[in-house]
Structures are given as structure tokens and as C-alpha cells.
Amino acid sequence: MVEETKRILDYSQKGEIDYARRIFELMTHRDTVSWNVMIRGYVENHRISHARDVFDRMPERNAVSWNTMVMGYAQEGKTDIALKLFVVMPHKDVVAWTAIITGLSRASKIEDAWCLFKQIPEPNSVSWSSIISGFQHNGLAAESLNLFKEMLSAGVEPTSHSFTSALAASADLAMFSVSQQLYSQLLKRGFECNTPIGNSTISTFIKSGSFYCAKRVFVSLHVRDTVTWNSMIMGYGQHGYGREAIMVFHQMQKARFLPDSISFMGVLLGCSRHGFVEEGKRYFYSMEKDYGIPPGPEHYACLVDLLARSGSLKEATDVILEMPFEPTPIFWRTLLNGCKIWGDLELGVYAASQNLKLEPYNSSAHLIVSDIYAADGRGKEVREIRKQMREQEAKELGCSWVEIKGRIHLFASRDETHPESDCIYPTLKLLFNDMSECAIV
């Protein structure tokens, strides 16, 4: 019986679940372990209905049986069924609680996940990690960080997963002071040699604007992987440090790590932002030729941006028209912006027409098109575009924020919801008056 159960497990792990089923059905005596192994095999091979059939036929179920089914439904995105099964479980352990919370979080039902989390009799570090991650993945970065602090206050030791989630939340908010505090916490708890945490810390410091701290973490990591190198390359590339991105790209290969599509993305971004035209073209065309990596839409977008910024507008157009896929609006907007910079009205009008076919309701695209038409003296078209813009829905309200003593303060245009608005706006008025007087002098 033990030998047969091992064979079922082996076949399941190889993806040969039908062979596993044949062995299972031929067994003269099946214990709870063999039933659970078969259920787990179906779940891991994404055949949840077959797993449920085995579960329903079980003569006797234990906690493993129930937990496997709950996790299976949750992983398949069938959270309603998972929740129903969870409710009728005879005995709910922390594994089951964590499984259903994770499933609800992934399904963007974070409020339901939070309600269940508060009902756990004794949440452990894995449960806390699950809910912290859930808030972060659902765009609630501040709440995620508050939960991380609450977990520490409760005396629960953070896991590597909870640290990476908290770091990601800090990166979402670009809070440098909080990033420093998290880094101090992970050093205090001996996580400085953990590569995934190190990678998250690098990304967090870069998004917070501190390349010095990011580089310090990068250098201190004893074990680096491809993600580590890509974090630095992408960070430098996105912030316009072309030389640094190229340098790390070559250091990566000297360290015997092959670049992937993300590595090339970082280098191309760096070349585009820094104006390294020939270098950027060379890296782009070497992707498939030398590394066997076919460029994706994001790589083509970088190449078009590089060429358009440098004034090579015809070459940028040829790239768009010869791509192995249909251009999306971003390509025409990029070309359109290049035409605006370099004053190519004829090509700009063509790019504008192509863009408006795909994005008839994009306000920012309309503004660029309006400027192109105005520069070409096409007043009728300008009036038509402005009329369309007025008829469209109001664009989404933009906002900005500032971090002061670890707190984020959010501001929008003509916004008076901040609790200290009565002090802020008079102060701004005084500053504006002082600036005006200085300008006159």
C-alpha cells in the first residue's frame, strides 16, 4: 500500500495524473493518506472537479483532505465554493484560515479576507503574511504597512514573505524613511543574506529615489540571482542612468548570468532616456540574434521612443509599420510626441490620425494632436478636437503627495479636504506674494 501511494505521488508530480488514477483505482485497500495524495495530485494538475469527486467518495476525511480542497478551489479562483467548503469544515486549523484568506485576497475580495482574518483564534506568522500581502496586492499599501507594524507589536516574528510585501508597499508609496525602517528591521532579524528580500529592498530603495542605498544592498548580497541584477538594471534604466544600466548589464554577464527580456528592457530604457541611439539599436537587434530572445511590444516601444526622441522619425515609423504585431496607441503617441519635438507636421498629422483611430477618447492624446494641427494651421481640426474633448467625460483627477516625518500627505487641484487646509493655503499665498515681489525686484 505504501509503495502504491508513492507511485501515485510520483506520477502526479510528473503531470501523469491519469496513470496515478489507474493505480489508485486498482488498490484493494486505500487509507486516508492514499486518498489525500490522489486529491492533491488532481489539485496540482488543475483538475479540481476530479479532486472533488475523490473528496466526496472518501469514507473518512481529515484536516489535510479539507485543507487541500479549500486551497485547490482558492487557487483556481473559485473562491465562492472554497468559502462554502470552509464554512462547513468540522475543524478549522490555521492552515485552512490562511488558505481561504489568500484565495479571497487574490480574487480582490480583500474586505472579506480581512473579516475572516479577524476571526482567526491564533493567527501565526504565515496568516499575517497572507493578509499583509493581500492588502498590498490590492493597492492598499498604507494599510499593508500598518498591518506589518501591528504584527510586530503583537510579538509575531515576520517571515520573508511579510517583509517582501511590506517592502513592496513602501515602494508603492515611495516612502524612503519607511524603507529605511524596514531595512533596519530585516537586518535586526538576520534577513540581510536572504536574496528575495534583498531584491525587494533594492527595488524599494530605487523607487524611493535612493540609488546609494540600493547599491549598498546590492553589493552586500552574498548570493545574487537574475532578479537581483535586473532590479539594478531596470532601476538605472527607468531613471535615465544609461551608462550605469549598460555597465551593470555587462557586469551581469561577467558574473555568468545570462540576460533575459527584462535585462534588455532596462538597458533599452537607459539608452532611450540618455540618448544613446546607436547603442540602443545594437542592443535591440542583438536580443534575438545573439541571445535568442524575441523582442516583445515593450522592447519595440523603447526602440521607437529612442528613435523618435533623437529625430529619426522615418526610421521610427518604419519600425512601427514592420513590427510582427499590430501597433497599439502607445506607439503612435510616442511617434506623435517626437513629431511635436522636431516639428515634423506632415508625419505628425499622419501619426495623429492613426492614434485617434485607436484612442478616440484619450484626452492627453487629443492635446498632442491639437498642438500638431495648430502648428500646421489646421484650425478647423483643432476646433473639432476641442469640441470632442468637451463632450467627453472629465479626465481623472490628478494628485501629488509629499512625505513628512513618515506620513504621506495627498493633494489634488483645488483640494480642501486636508485637515490643515486652513493653514496651508494662506501660507502658500504668502509664499506666492513673496516670490512675486522678488521677481519684480
XYZ file of C-alpha atoms in Angstrom:
441
model
C 0.000 0.000 0.000
C 2.842 2.419 0.834
C 4.597 1.564 -2.432
C 1.439 2.187 -4.454
C 0.887 5.534 -2.727
C 4.458 6.568 -3.607
C 3.832 5.660 -7.252
C 0.634 7.742 -7.260
C 2.613 10.675 -5.859
C 5.420 10.267 -8.422
C 3.060 10.131 -11.403
C 1.101 13.123 -10.085
C 4.250 15.228 -9.720
C 5.254 14.343 -13.295
C 1.866 15.515 -14.571
C 0.828 11.974 -15.477
C -2.294 12.098 -13.351
C -4.227 9.512 -15.389
C -1.588 6.866 -14.635
C -1.844 7.834 -10.968
C -5.627 7.422 -11.101
C -5.334 3.902 -12.588
C -3.049 2.804 -9.768
C -5.372 4.386 -7.213
C -8.491 2.684 -8.614
C -6.749 -0.727 -8.644
C -5.739 -0.518 -4.995
C -7.533 -3.161 -2.914
C -7.227 -1.126 0.258
C -6.950 2.639 0.462
C -6.092 4.525 3.620
C -6.611 8.232 4.249
C -3.075 9.023 3.052
C -3.650 7.482 -0.380
C -6.976 9.328 -0.763
C -5.286 12.633 0.165
C -2.395 12.015 -2.226
C -4.869 11.469 -5.072
C -6.785 14.638 -4.199
C -3.558 16.623 -4.040
C -2.478 15.184 -7.406
C -5.664 16.360 -9.092
C -5.402 19.794 -7.456
C -1.782 20.256 -8.536
C -2.732 19.273 -12.089
C -5.601 21.810 -12.114
C -8.351 19.200 -12.279
C -10.406 20.441 -9.374
C -13.651 18.674 -10.361
C -11.855 15.299 -10.313
C -10.355 16.203 -6.913
C -13.834 16.990 -5.608
C -15.122 13.642 -6.887
C -12.399 11.804 -4.934
C -13.057 14.002 -1.882
C -16.790 13.231 -1.960
C -16.090 9.475 -2.194
C -13.734 9.430 0.786
C -15.004 7.198 3.605
C -13.220 9.316 6.205
C -11.707 12.793 5.847
C -9.101 14.546 7.962
C -7.785 18.122 8.136
C -5.451 17.514 5.177
C -8.387 16.472 2.982
C -10.401 19.599 3.784
C -7.419 21.961 3.538
C -6.347 20.563 0.167
C -9.797 21.123 -1.300
C -10.136 24.616 0.136
C -6.698 25.580 -1.229
C -7.496 23.921 -4.560
C -10.675 25.922 -5.109
C -8.956 29.107 -3.930
C -6.032 28.618 -6.331
C -8.431 28.042 -9.233
C -10.171 31.318 -8.445
C -13.370 29.603 -7.295
C -13.451 31.447 -4.001
C -17.216 31.160 -3.519
C -17.004 27.345 -3.491
C -13.858 27.477 -1.338
C -15.676 29.674 1.182
C -18.710 27.356 1.298
C -16.441 24.369 1.894
C -14.518 26.306 4.544
C -17.726 27.175 6.420
C -18.788 23.517 6.748
C -15.356 22.247 7.780
C -15.704 20.367 11.087
C -12.386 21.624 12.454
C -10.673 24.724 11.078
C -6.940 24.950 11.676
C -4.686 27.903 10.873
C -3.745 26.343 7.508
C -7.377 26.427 6.362
C -7.848 30.002 7.597
C -4.720 31.111 5.733
C -5.744 29.286 2.527
C -9.152 30.944 2.329
C -7.732 34.380 3.216
C -5.121 34.033 0.465
C -7.768 32.949 -2.049
C -10.087 35.841 -1.235
C -7.195 38.312 -1.450
C -6.181 37.035 -4.877
C -9.800 37.376 -6.006
C -9.737 41.060 -4.918
C -12.163 40.345 -2.079
C -9.873 41.925 0.459
C -12.683 43.109 2.771
C -13.957 39.537 3.113
C -10.392 38.332 3.678
C -9.904 40.926 6.423
C -13.174 39.949 8.140
C -12.067 36.302 8.208
C -8.577 37.168 9.398
C -10.019 38.928 12.433
C -11.837 35.708 13.328
C -8.717 33.511 13.437
C -8.304 32.349 17.047
C -4.495 32.491 16.991
C -3.059 33.879 13.742
C 0.518 32.817 13.110
C 3.249 34.452 11.057
C 2.010 32.799 7.828
C -1.523 34.115 8.380
C -0.186 37.601 8.979
C 1.960 37.344 5.842
C -1.083 36.353 3.814
C -3.229 39.319 4.845
C -0.333 41.813 4.602
C 0.377 40.568 1.089
C -3.325 40.687 0.255
C -3.640 44.373 1.148
C -0.507 45.232 -0.820
C -1.582 43.326 -3.948
C -4.957 45.058 -3.838
C -3.399 48.511 -3.932
C -3.789 49.261 -0.226
C -0.145 49.958 0.527
C -0.653 52.129 3.616
C -2.961 49.529 5.185
C -0.417 46.822 4.402
C 2.302 48.730 6.244
C 0.006 49.377 9.209
C -0.707 45.651 9.447
C 3.008 44.892 9.352
C 3.535 47.246 12.308
C 0.583 45.678 14.120
C 2.086 42.223 13.595
C 5.381 43.322 15.148
C 3.515 44.892 18.067
C 1.728 41.577 18.622
C 5.119 39.888 19.027
C 4.793 37.800 15.843
C 8.064 37.170 14.006
C 7.858 38.357 10.391
C 8.511 35.892 7.579
C 10.446 36.627 4.416
C 7.091 36.885 2.628
C 5.738 39.527 5.001
C 8.970 41.514 4.628
C 8.811 41.464 0.812
C 5.148 42.544 0.929
C 5.915 45.403 3.327
C 8.857 46.492 1.179
C 6.645 46.426 -1.915
C 4.060 48.555 -0.096
C 6.756 51.038 0.882
C 7.887 51.152 -2.750
C 4.314 51.802 -3.893
C 4.228 54.861 -1.648
C 7.856 55.879 -2.385
C 8.404 56.342 1.354
C 12.164 56.454 1.865
C 12.002 56.805 5.656
C 9.748 53.748 5.968
C 12.033 51.829 3.601
C 14.958 52.597 5.891
C 12.994 51.423 8.942
C 12.059 48.161 7.211
C 15.671 47.611 6.207
C 16.754 48.123 9.817
C 14.146 45.590 10.938
C 15.283 42.931 8.493
C 18.934 43.465 9.482
C 17.937 43.130 13.133
C 16.241 39.812 12.380
C 19.065 38.366 10.284
C 17.437 38.572 6.844
C 20.281 40.511 5.219
C 21.503 37.432 3.327
C 18.038 36.488 2.038
C 18.164 37.030 -1.738
C 14.404 37.594 -2.398
C 14.257 40.129 0.449
C 17.427 41.764 -0.852
C 15.857 42.055 -4.309
C 12.731 43.662 -2.860
C 14.856 46.061 -0.809
C 16.820 47.129 -3.893
C 13.610 47.847 -5.825
C 12.139 49.705 -2.849
C 15.142 51.993 -2.413
C 15.267 52.690 -6.148
C 11.581 53.645 -6.240
C 12.184 55.816 -3.192
C 14.945 57.622 -5.115
C 17.959 56.347 -3.169
C 20.356 54.649 -5.558
C 23.095 54.856 -2.947
C 21.139 52.613 -0.548
C 20.074 50.303 -3.373
C 23.663 49.844 -4.489
C 24.784 49.241 -0.906
C 22.247 46.411 -0.548
C 23.245 45.039 -3.957
C 26.927 44.923 -3.010
C 26.190 43.345 0.385
C 24.195 40.437 -1.073
C 26.314 37.276 -0.964
C 24.057 35.372 -3.359
C 22.609 37.222 -6.343
C 20.198 35.881 -8.922
C 18.885 37.207 -12.229
C 16.220 39.235 -10.401
C 18.942 40.981 -8.374
C 20.793 42.103 -11.490
C 17.585 43.056 -13.294
C 16.445 45.170 -10.343
C 19.549 47.334 -10.675
C 19.459 47.458 -14.488
C 15.761 48.372 -14.599
C 16.186 50.901 -11.813
C 19.002 52.694 -13.590
C 17.195 52.475 -16.939
C 13.879 53.843 -15.698
C 15.582 56.816 -14.057
C 17.645 57.709 -17.125
C 21.045 56.437 -15.929
C 22.000 54.932 -19.279
C 25.701 54.429 -18.617
C 25.070 52.747 -15.276
C 22.416 50.459 -16.768
C 24.814 49.361 -19.517
C 27.645 48.860 -17.031
C 25.560 46.605 -14.743
C 24.252 44.756 -17.826
C 27.812 43.782 -18.749
C 28.785 43.050 -15.137
C 25.854 40.643 -15.015
C 27.264 38.646 -17.914
C 30.763 38.666 -16.452
C 29.220 37.110 -13.345
C 27.906 34.328 -15.665
C 24.259 35.351 -15.616
C 22.546 35.370 -18.995
C 20.389 38.455 -19.606
C 16.674 37.954 -20.214
C 13.960 40.135 -21.729
C 13.782 42.262 -18.543
C 17.547 42.884 -18.636
C 17.278 44.176 -22.194
C 14.259 46.260 -21.266
C 16.299 48.075 -18.623
C 19.195 48.715 -20.997
C 16.892 49.991 -23.755
C 15.145 52.322 -21.317
C 18.507 53.674 -20.212
C 19.625 54.215 -23.800
C 16.336 55.916 -24.676
C 16.372 58.298 -21.711
C 20.070 59.118 -22.179
C 20.016 59.441 -25.967
C 22.358 56.505 -26.739
C 20.858 55.869 -30.176
C 23.415 53.564 -31.785
C 23.976 51.629 -28.568
C 20.230 51.163 -28.117
C 19.778 49.884 -31.659
C 22.674 47.481 -31.203
C 21.222 46.040 -28.003
C 17.768 45.722 -29.555
C 18.912 43.819 -32.634
C 21.278 41.608 -30.612
C 18.417 40.277 -28.487
C 17.260 37.650 -30.941
C 20.457 37.381 -32.973
C 22.881 36.729 -30.104
C 20.640 35.617 -27.225
C 17.626 34.021 -28.881
C 15.203 36.401 -27.126
C 12.468 37.678 -29.466
C 11.705 41.351 -28.716
C 8.264 41.981 -27.261
C 5.997 45.019 -27.696
C 7.674 46.747 -24.745
C 11.101 46.447 -26.411
C 9.753 47.811 -29.698
C 8.146 50.688 -27.775
C 11.566 51.546 -26.297
C 13.188 51.468 -29.739
C 10.502 53.716 -31.231
C 10.890 56.129 -28.298
C 14.677 56.140 -28.725
C 14.429 56.920 -32.440
C 11.621 59.483 -32.067
C 13.452 61.387 -29.323
C 16.612 61.548 -31.448
C 14.766 62.855 -34.514
C 14.984 59.643 -36.556
C 11.268 59.865 -37.228
C 11.168 57.967 -40.529
C 13.128 55.101 -39.017
C 10.764 55.076 -36.036
C 7.794 54.933 -38.418
C 9.346 52.033 -40.330
C 9.825 50.130 -37.072
C 6.131 50.617 -36.215
C 4.921 49.506 -39.646
C 7.238 46.478 -39.805
C 6.574 45.115 -36.316
C 5.341 41.494 -36.173
C 2.152 42.663 -34.422
C -0.397 45.438 -34.716
C 0.728 48.727 -33.133
C -1.112 49.817 -30.015
C -1.850 53.507 -29.243
C 1.392 53.958 -27.269
C 3.448 53.565 -30.458
C 1.603 56.306 -32.337
C 1.633 58.581 -29.275
C 5.391 58.103 -28.964
C 5.904 58.943 -32.637
C 3.495 61.851 -32.303
C 5.488 63.287 -29.430
C 8.680 63.002 -31.485
C 6.996 64.833 -34.365
C 5.969 67.594 -31.981
C 9.535 67.927 -30.626
C 11.156 68.012 -34.073
C 8.409 69.934 -35.878
C 7.577 67.303 -38.492
C 3.996 68.400 -39.159
C 3.283 66.094 -42.111
C 4.294 62.928 -40.275
C 2.710 64.290 -37.113
C -0.678 64.627 -38.823
C -0.370 61.017 -40.060
C 0.564 59.743 -36.581
C -2.287 61.805 -35.125
C -4.845 60.240 -37.458
C -3.605 56.725 -36.640
C -3.704 57.470 -32.922
C -7.238 58.882 -32.997
C -8.499 55.764 -34.779
C -7.370 53.694 -31.797
C -7.922 56.231 -28.996
C -10.875 58.470 -29.849
C -11.446 59.268 -26.137
C -7.912 59.773 -24.786
C -7.616 63.378 -23.544
C -3.788 63.510 -23.424
C -3.579 62.164 -26.977
C -6.090 64.778 -28.108
C -3.981 67.574 -26.608
C -0.867 66.494 -28.519
C -2.893 66.093 -31.731
C -4.421 69.528 -31.186
C -0.944 71.076 -30.878
C 0.187 69.347 -34.084
C -2.849 70.543 -36.006
C -2.491 74.074 -34.593
C 1.168 74.212 -35.681
C 0.059 73.122 -39.171
C -2.521 75.899 -39.295
C -5.451 73.480 -39.371
C -7.857 75.485 -37.232
C -10.941 73.519 -38.246
C -9.436 70.267 -36.980
C -8.285 71.957 -33.761
C -11.821 73.202 -33.078
C -13.261 69.772 -33.804
C -10.860 68.051 -31.398
C -11.547 70.571 -28.639
C -15.270 70.055 -29.160
C -14.813 66.299 -28.793
C -12.808 66.827 -25.606
C -15.579 68.973 -24.088
C -18.161 66.338 -24.908
C -16.153 63.589 -23.269
C -16.220 62.778 -19.591
C -13.965 64.799 -17.297
C -10.498 63.312 -17.078
C -9.402 61.534 -13.908
C -8.263 63.921 -11.221
C -4.505 64.021 -10.860
C -2.839 64.289 -7.496
C 0.562 64.618 -5.869
C 1.898 63.738 -2.466
C 4.708 64.609 -0.109
C 6.219 62.599 2.738
C 6.794 64.441 6.046
C 8.086 62.576 9.085
C 6.983 59.214 7.722
C 3.459 60.360 6.827
C 2.088 60.737 3.296
C 0.073 63.912 2.593
C -2.071 63.756 -0.565
C -3.082 66.853 -2.558
C -5.252 67.390 -5.626
C -6.095 70.525 -7.585
C -8.334 72.873 -5.545
C -8.443 70.249 -2.822
C -9.584 71.458 0.608
C -10.041 68.062 2.270
C -6.676 68.067 4.045
C -7.208 68.646 7.794
C -4.714 71.543 7.781
C -6.026 73.271 4.630
C -6.865 76.428 6.609
C -3.160 76.859 7.361
C -1.702 75.527 4.112
C -3.413 77.807 1.593
C -2.755 81.122 3.431
C 0.909 80.067 3.733
C 1.061 79.266 0.014
C -0.468 82.666 -0.748
C 2.192 84.404 1.350
C 4.944 82.460 -0.399
C 3.484 83.307 -3.799
C 3.374 87.014 -2.904
C 6.987 86.923 -1.688
C 8.074 85.220 -4.918
C 6.224 87.807 -6.988
C 7.905 90.669 -5.136
C 11.329 89.059 -5.645
C 10.607 88.657 -9.357
C 9.683 92.361 -9.651
C 12.859 93.429 -7.837
